[in-house]
CSV table of C-alpha atoms and ligand atoms in Angstrom, one decimal:
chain,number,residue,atom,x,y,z
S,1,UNK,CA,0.0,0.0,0.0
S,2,UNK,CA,1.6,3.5,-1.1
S,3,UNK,CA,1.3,6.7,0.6
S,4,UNK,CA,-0.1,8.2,-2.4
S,5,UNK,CA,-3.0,5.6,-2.4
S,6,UNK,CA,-3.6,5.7,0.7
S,7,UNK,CA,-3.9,10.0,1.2
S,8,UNK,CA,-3.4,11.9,4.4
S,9,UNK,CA,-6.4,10.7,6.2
S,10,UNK,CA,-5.9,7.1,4.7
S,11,UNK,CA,-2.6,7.4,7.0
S,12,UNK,CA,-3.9,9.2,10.1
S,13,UNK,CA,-6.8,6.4,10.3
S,14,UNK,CA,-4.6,3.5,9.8
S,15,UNK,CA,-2.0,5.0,12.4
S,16,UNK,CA,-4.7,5.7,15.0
S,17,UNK,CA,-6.5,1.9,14.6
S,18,UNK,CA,-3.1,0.9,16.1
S,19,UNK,CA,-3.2,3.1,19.0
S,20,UNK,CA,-4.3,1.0,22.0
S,21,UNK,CA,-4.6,3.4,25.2
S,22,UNK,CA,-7.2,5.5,25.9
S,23,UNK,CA,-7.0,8.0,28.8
S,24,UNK,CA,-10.6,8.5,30.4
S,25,UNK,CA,-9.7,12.0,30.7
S,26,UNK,CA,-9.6,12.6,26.9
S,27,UNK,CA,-13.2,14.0,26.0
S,28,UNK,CA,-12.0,13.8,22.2
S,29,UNK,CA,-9.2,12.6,19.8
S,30,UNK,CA,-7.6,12.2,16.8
S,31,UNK,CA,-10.2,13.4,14.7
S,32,UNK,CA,-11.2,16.6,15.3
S,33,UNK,CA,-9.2,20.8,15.2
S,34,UNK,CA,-7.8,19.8,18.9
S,35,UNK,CA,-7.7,17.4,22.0
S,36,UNK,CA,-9.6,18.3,24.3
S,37,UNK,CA,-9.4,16.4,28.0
S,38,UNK,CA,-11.2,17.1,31.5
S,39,UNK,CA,-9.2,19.3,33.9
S,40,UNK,CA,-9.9,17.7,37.5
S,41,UNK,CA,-8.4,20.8,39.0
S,42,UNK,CA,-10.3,23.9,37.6
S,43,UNK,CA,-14.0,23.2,37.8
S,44,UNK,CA,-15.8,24.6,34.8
S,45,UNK,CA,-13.0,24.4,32.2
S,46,UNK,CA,-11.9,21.7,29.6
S,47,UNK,CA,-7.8,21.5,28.3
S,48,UNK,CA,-7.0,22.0,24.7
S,49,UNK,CA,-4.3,21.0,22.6
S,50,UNK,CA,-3.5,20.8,19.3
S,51,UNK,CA,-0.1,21.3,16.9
S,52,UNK,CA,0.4,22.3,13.5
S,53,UNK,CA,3.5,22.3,11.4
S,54,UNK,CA,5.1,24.2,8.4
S,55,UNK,CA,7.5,23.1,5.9
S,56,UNK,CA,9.8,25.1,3.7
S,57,UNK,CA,8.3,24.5,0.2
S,58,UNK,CA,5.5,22.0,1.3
S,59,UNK,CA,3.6,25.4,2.9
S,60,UNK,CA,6.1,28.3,2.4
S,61,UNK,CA,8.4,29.4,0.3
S,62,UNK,CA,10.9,31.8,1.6
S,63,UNK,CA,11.2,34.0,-2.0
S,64,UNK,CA,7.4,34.9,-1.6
S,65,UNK,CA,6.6,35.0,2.6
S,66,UNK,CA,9.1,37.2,4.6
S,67,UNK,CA,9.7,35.7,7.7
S,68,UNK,CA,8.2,38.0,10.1
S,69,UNK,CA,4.7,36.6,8.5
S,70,UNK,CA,5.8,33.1,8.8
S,71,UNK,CA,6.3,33.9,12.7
S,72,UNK,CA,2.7,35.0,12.1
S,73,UNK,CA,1.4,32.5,10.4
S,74,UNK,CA,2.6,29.9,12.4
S,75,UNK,CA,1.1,31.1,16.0
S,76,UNK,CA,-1.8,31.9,13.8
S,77,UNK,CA,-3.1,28.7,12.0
S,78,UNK,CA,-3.1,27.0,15.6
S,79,UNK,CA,-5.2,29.9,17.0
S,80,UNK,CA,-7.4,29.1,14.4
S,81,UNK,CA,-7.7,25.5,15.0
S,82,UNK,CA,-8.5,26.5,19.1
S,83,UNK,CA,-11.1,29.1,17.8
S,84,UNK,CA,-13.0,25.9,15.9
S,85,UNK,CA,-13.4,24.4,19.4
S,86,UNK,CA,-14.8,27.6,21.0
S,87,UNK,CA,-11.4,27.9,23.3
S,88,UNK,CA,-9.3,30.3,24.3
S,89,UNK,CA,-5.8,29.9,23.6
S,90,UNK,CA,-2.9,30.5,26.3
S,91,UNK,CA,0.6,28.5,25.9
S,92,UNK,CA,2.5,27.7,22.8
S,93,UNK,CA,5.6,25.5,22.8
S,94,UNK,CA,7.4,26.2,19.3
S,95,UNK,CA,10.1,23.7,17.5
S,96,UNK,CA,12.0,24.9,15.0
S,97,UNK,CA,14.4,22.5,12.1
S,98,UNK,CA,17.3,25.4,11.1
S,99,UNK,CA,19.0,24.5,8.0
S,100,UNK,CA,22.5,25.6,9.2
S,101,UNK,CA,22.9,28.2,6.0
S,102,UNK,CA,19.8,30.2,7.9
S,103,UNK,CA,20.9,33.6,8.9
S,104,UNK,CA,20.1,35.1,12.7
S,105,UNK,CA,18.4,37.8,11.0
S,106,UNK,CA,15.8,35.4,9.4
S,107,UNK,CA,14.9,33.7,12.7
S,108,UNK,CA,14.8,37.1,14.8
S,109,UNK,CA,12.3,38.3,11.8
S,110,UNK,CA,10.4,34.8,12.4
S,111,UNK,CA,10.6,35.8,16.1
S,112,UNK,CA,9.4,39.2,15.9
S,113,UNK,CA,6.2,37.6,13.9
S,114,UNK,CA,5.9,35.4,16.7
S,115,UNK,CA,6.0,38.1,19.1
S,116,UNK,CA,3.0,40.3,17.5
S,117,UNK,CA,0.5,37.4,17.5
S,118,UNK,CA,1.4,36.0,20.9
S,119,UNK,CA,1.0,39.6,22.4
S,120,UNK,CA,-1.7,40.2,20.1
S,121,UNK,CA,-4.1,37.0,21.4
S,122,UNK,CA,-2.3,36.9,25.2
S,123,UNK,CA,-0.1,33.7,24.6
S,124,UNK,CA,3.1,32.8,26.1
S,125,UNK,CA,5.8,31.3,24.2
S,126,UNK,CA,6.9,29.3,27.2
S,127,UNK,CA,9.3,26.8,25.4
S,128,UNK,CA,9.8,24.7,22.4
S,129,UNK,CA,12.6,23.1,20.4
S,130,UNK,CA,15.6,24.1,18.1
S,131,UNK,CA,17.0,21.4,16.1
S,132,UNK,CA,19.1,21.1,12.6
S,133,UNK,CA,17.4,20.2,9.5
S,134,UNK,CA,19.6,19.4,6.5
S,135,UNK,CA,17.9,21.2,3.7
S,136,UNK,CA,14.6,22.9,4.7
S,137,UNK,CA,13.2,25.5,7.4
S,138,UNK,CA,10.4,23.9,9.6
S,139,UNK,CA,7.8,24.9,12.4
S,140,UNK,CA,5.9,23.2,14.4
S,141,UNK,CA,3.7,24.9,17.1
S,142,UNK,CA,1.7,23.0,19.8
S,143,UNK,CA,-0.6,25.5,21.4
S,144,UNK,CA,-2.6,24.8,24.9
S,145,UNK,CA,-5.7,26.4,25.7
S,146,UNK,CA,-9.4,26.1,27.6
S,147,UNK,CA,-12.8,26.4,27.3
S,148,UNK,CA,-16.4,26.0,29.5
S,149,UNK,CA,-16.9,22.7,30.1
S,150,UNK,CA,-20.3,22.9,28.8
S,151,UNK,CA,-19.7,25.0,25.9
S,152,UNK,CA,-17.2,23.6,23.4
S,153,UNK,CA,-17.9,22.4,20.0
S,154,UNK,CA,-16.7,19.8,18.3
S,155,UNK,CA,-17.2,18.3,14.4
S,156,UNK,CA,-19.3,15.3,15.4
S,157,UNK,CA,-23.0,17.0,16.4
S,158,UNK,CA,-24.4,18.0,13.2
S,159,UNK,CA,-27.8,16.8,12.5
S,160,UNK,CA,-30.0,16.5,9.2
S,161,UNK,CA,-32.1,20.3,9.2
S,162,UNK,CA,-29.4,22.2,10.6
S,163,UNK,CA,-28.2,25.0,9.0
S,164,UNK,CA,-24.5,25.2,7.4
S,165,UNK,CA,-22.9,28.5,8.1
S,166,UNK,CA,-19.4,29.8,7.3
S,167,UNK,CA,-17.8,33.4,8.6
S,168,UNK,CA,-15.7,35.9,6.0
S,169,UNK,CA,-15.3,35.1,2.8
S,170,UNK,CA,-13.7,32.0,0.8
S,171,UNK,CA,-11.3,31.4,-1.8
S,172,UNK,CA,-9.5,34.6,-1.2
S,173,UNK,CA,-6.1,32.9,0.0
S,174,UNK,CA,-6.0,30.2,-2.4
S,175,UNK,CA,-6.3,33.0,-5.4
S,176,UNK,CA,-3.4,34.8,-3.1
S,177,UNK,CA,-1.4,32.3,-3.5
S,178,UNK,CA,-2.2,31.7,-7.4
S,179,UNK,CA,-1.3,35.2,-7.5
S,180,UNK,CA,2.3,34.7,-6.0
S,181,UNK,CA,3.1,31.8,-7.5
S,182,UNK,CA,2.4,33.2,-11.5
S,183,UNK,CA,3.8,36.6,-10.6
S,184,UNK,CA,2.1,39.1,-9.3
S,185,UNK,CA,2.9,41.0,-13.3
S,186,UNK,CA,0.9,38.8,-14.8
S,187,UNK,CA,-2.4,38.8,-13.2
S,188,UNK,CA,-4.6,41.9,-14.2
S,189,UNK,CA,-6.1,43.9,-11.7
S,190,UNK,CA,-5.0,46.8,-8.8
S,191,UNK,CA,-2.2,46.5,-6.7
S,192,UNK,CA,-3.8,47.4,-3.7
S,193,UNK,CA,-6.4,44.6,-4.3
S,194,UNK,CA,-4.4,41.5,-5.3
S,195,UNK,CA,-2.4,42.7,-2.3
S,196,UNK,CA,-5.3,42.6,-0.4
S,197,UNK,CA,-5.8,38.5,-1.5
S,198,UNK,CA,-2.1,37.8,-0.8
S,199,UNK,CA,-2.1,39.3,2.9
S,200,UNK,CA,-5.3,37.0,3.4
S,201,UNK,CA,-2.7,33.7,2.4
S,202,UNK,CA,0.7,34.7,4.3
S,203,UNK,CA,-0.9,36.7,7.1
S,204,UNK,CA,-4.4,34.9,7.9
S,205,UNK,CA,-6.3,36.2,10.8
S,206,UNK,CA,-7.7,33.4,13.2
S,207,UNK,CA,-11.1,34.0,14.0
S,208,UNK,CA,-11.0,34.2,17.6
S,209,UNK,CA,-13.7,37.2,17.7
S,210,UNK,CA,-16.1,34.9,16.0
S,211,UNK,CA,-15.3,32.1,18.0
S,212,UNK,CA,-15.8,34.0,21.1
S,213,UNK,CA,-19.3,35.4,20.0
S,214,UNK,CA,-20.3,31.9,19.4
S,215,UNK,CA,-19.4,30.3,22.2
S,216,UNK,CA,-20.8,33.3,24.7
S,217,UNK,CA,-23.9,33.3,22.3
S,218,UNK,CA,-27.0,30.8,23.6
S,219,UNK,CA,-27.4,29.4,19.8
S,220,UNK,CA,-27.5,25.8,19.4
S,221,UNK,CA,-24.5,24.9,17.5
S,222,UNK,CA,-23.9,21.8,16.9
S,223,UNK,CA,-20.6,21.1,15.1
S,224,UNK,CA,-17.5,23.3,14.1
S,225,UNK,CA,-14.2,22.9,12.0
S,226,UNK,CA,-12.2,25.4,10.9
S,227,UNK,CA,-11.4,25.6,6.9
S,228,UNK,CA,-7.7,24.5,6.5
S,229,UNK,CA,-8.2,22.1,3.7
S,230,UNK,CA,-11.2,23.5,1.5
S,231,UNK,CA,-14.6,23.8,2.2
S,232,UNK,CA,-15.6,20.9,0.4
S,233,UNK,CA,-13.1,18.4,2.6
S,234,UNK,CA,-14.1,20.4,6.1
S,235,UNK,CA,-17.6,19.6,5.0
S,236,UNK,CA,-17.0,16.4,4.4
S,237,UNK,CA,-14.7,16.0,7.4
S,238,UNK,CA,-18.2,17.1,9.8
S,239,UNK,CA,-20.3,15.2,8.0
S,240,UNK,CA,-18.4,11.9,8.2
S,241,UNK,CA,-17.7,12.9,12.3
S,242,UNK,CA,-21.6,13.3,12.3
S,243,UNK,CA,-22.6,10.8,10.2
S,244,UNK,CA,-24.8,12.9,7.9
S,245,UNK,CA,-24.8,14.5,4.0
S,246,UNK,CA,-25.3,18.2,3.0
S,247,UNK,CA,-25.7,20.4,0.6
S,248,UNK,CA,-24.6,23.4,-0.5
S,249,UNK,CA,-26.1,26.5,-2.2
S,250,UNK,CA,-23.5,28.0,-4.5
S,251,UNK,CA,-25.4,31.1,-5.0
S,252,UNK,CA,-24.8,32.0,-1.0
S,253,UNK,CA,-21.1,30.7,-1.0
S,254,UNK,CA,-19.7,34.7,0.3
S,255,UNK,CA,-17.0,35.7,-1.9
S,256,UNK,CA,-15.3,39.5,-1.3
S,257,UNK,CA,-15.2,41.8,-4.4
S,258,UNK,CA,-11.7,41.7,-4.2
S,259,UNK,CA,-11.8,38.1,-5.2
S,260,UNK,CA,-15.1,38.2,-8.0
S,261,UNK,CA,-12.8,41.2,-9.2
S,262,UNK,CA,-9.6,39.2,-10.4
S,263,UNK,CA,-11.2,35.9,-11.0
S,264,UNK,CA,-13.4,38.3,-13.2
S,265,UNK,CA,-10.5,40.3,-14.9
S,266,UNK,CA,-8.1,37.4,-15.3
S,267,UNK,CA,-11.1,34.6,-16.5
S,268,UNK,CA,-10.1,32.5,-13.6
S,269,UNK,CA,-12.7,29.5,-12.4
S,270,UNK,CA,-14.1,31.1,-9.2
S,271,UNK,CA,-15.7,27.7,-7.8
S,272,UNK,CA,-13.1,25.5,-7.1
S,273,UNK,CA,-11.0,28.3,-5.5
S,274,UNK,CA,-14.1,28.8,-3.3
S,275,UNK,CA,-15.0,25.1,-2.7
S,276,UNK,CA,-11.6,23.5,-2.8
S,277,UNK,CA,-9.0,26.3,-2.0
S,278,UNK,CA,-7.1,26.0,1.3
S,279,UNK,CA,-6.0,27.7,4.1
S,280,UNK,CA,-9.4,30.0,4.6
S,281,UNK,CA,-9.2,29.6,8.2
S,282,UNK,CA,-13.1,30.6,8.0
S,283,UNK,CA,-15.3,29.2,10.7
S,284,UNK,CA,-17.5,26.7,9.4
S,285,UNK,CA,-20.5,25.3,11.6
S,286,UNK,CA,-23.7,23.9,11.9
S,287,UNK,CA,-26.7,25.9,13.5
S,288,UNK,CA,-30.5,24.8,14.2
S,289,UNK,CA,-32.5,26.7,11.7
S,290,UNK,CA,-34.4,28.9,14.6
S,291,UNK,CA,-31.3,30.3,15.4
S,292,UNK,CA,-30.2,31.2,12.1
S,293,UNK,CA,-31.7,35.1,11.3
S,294,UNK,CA,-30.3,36.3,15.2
S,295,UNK,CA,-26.9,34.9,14.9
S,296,UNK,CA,-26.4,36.6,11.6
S,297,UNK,CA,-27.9,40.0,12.6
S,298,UNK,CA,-25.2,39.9,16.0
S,299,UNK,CA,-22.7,39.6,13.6
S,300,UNK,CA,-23.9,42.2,11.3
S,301,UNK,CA,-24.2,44.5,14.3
S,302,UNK,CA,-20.2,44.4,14.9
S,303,UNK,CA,-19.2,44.7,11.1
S,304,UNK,CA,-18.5,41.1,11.0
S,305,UNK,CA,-19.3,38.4,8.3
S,306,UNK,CA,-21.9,35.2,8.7
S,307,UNK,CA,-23.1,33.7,5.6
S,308,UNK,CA,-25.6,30.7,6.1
S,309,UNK,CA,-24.5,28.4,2.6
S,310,UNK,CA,-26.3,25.5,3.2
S,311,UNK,CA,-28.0,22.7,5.2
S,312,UNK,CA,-27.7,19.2,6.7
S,313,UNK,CA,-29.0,16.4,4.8
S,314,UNK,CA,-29.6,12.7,6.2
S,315,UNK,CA,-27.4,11.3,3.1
S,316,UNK,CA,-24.6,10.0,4.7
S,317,UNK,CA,-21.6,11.7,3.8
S,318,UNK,CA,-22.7,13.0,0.2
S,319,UNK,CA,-22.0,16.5,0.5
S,320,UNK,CA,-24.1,18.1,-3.2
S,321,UNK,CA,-23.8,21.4,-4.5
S,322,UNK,CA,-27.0,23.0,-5.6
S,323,UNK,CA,-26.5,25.4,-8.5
S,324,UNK,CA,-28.7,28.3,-9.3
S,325,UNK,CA,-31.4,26.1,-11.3
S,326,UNK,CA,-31.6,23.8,-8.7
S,327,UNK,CA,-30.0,21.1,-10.0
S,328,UNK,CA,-27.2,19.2,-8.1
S,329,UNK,CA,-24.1,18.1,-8.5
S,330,UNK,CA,-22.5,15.5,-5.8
S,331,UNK,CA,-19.1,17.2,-4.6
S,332,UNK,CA,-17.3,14.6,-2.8
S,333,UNK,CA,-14.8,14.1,-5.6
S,334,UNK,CA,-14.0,18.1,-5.3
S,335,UNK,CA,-10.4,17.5,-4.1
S,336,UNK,CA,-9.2,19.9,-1.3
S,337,UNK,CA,-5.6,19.8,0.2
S,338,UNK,CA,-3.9,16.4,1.0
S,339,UNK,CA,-0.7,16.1,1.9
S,340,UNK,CA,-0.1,12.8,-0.6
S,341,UNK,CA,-2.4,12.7,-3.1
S,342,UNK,CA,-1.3,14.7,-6.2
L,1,ADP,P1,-6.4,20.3,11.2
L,1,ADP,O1,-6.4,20.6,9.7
L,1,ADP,O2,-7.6,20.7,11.9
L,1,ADP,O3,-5.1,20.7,11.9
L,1,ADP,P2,-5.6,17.6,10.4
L,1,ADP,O4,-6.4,17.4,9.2
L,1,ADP,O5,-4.2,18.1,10.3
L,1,ADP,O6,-6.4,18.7,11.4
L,1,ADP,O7,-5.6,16.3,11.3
L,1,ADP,C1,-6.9,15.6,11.4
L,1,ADP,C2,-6.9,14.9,12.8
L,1,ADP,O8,-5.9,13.8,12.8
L,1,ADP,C3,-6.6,15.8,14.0
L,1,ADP,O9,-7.4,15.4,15.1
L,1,ADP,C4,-5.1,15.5,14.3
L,1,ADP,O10,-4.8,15.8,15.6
L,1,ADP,C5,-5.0,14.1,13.9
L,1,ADP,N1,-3.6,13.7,13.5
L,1,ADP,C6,-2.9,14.2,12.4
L,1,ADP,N2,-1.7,13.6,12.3
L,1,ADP,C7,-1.6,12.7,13.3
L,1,ADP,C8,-0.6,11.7,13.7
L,1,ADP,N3,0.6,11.6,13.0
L,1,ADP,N4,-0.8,11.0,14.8
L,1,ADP,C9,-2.0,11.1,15.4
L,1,ADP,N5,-3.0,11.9,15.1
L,1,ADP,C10,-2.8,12.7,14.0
L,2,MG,MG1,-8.6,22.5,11.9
């Protein structure tokens, strides 16, 4: 059996069959944005964890990020995965794998990155690791954090009426990094806006605010992931957890104008940018319908973006697109990012 047949989460399922002990602390596993165990000393609270690396031309490539936004980027793609449980982040351990060629400079630069996001979200960097790598500059993060122990949301709870919704807009990062990698010369449109699409793939912004409004918010929400991978696949990834289908309404997916501006200008196919482009870090979750119109008008209140893009269907694990005549089109074979499948 090869790697390439077996994909990403061929290998994380066949590792984790193998795993034998369980700890009746952990309240959930492999499987979902972060562990999450009981914390027998504060009453109240759950523990989080989770860890996220970034490789040197797998994720990054040091001619188009600068290393401060790496630093950046690497405290914030974990925030993001604590923000799709409803937590609050508070620790970070950081390893680094320094091709001995790297120059201080570069890692003070990573640093200061770093820095900006851990003061910025009120996380310590209270240790890590610093290894040699032979060719290629890596990160991995592992970030600690808490929620209420009666208010965190995992991908597993989604049930056949709820509502899928998603915050911001999609598909802007994966036409950022289209943008970098064919040069930002050749792809019509203002500066200031293909900047704009860039910043959103080398500098995402976790969405902690959101998170925090959901989880202080009474609405019954029922599953969460954050979009790392593509809508499409974090669809998928809470509908298999839950054991139900969905579908999607393509005329609600939220796209900004700076995106229907250069997919316009440059004749670029919007849809799989929006269903299967990565590294979003939207918020994507599943609502009961009464609690749909109120969420979305909180947000509206504070300038910040809900769109409601689907529902929950009792099809196990077909996740459709419905297009604007109504007709559908099953999406499962949409491919979003995997780290061994070309
Ligand atoms: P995310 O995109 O939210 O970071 P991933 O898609 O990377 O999540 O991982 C899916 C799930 O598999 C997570 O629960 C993660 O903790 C787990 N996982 C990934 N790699 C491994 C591994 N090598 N061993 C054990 N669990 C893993
Ligand atoms: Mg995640």
């Amino acid at each position: 059996m090869s790697l390439r047949r077996l994909g990403e989460f061929g290998l994380i399922a066949r590792l984790q069959s193998r795993l034998k002990f369980r700890s009746p602390r952990t309240l959930a596993g492999i499987g979902d944005d972060c562990a999450v165990y009981r914390d027998d000393g504060r009453r109240g609270k759950v523990q989080i964890v989770t860890c996220d690396t970034l490789v040197e031309k797998v994720h990054f490539d040091l001619s188009t990020s600068a290393a401060r936004q790496l630093g950046r980027k690497a405290l914030a793609v974990n925030i993001s995965d604590i923000a799709a449980m409803g937590g609050t982040p508070l620790l970070a351990l950081v390893s680094i794998g320094v091709p001995r060629k790297t120059p201080v400079r570069f890692l003070d630069r990573f640093y200061d990155g770093l820095n900006e996001i851990s003061e910025e979200y009120q996380i310590e960097l209270a240790g890590g690791d610093t290894v040699a790598s032979p060719s290629h500059f890596y990160i991995s993060v592992t970030l600690l954090g808490e929620a209420a122990q009666r208010r965190w949301f995992c991908r597993s709870g989604a049930r056949p009426g709820d509502k899928i919704l998603v915050t911001g807009t999609l598909g802007d990062s994966a036409l950022g990094l289209h943008i970098l990698k064919s040069g930002r010369k050749s792809i019509a449109g203002p500066q200031a806006v293909k900047n704009r699409l860039i910043q959103k793939h080398l500098d995402p912004t976790p969405r902690m605010a959101e998170s925090g409004m959901l989880a202080k918010s009474r609405a019954r929400i029922t599953s969460m992931i954050d979009i790392s991978d593509g809508l499409a696949q974090d669809l998928a990834h809470i509908c298999k957890a839950s054991g139900v289908g969905a579908v999607l309404w393509e005329e609600s997916l939220p796209t900004s104008q700076a995106f229907d501006k250069v997919t316009v200008l440059n004749d670029i196919p919007a849809r799989n940018l929006v269903l299967a482009g990565g590294e979003d870090y939207e918020l994507l979750f599943t609502l009961s319908p009464e609690n749909v119109r109120n969420l979305i008008c909180r947000f509206d209140k504070v300038g910040r973006l809900l769109a409601c893009i689907g529902e929950i269907t009792n099809d196990p694990e077909t996740v459709f697109l419905m297009g604007k005549g109504g007709q559908r089109k099953v999406l499962s074979k949409v491919p979003g990012f995997d780290h061994f499948t070309p």
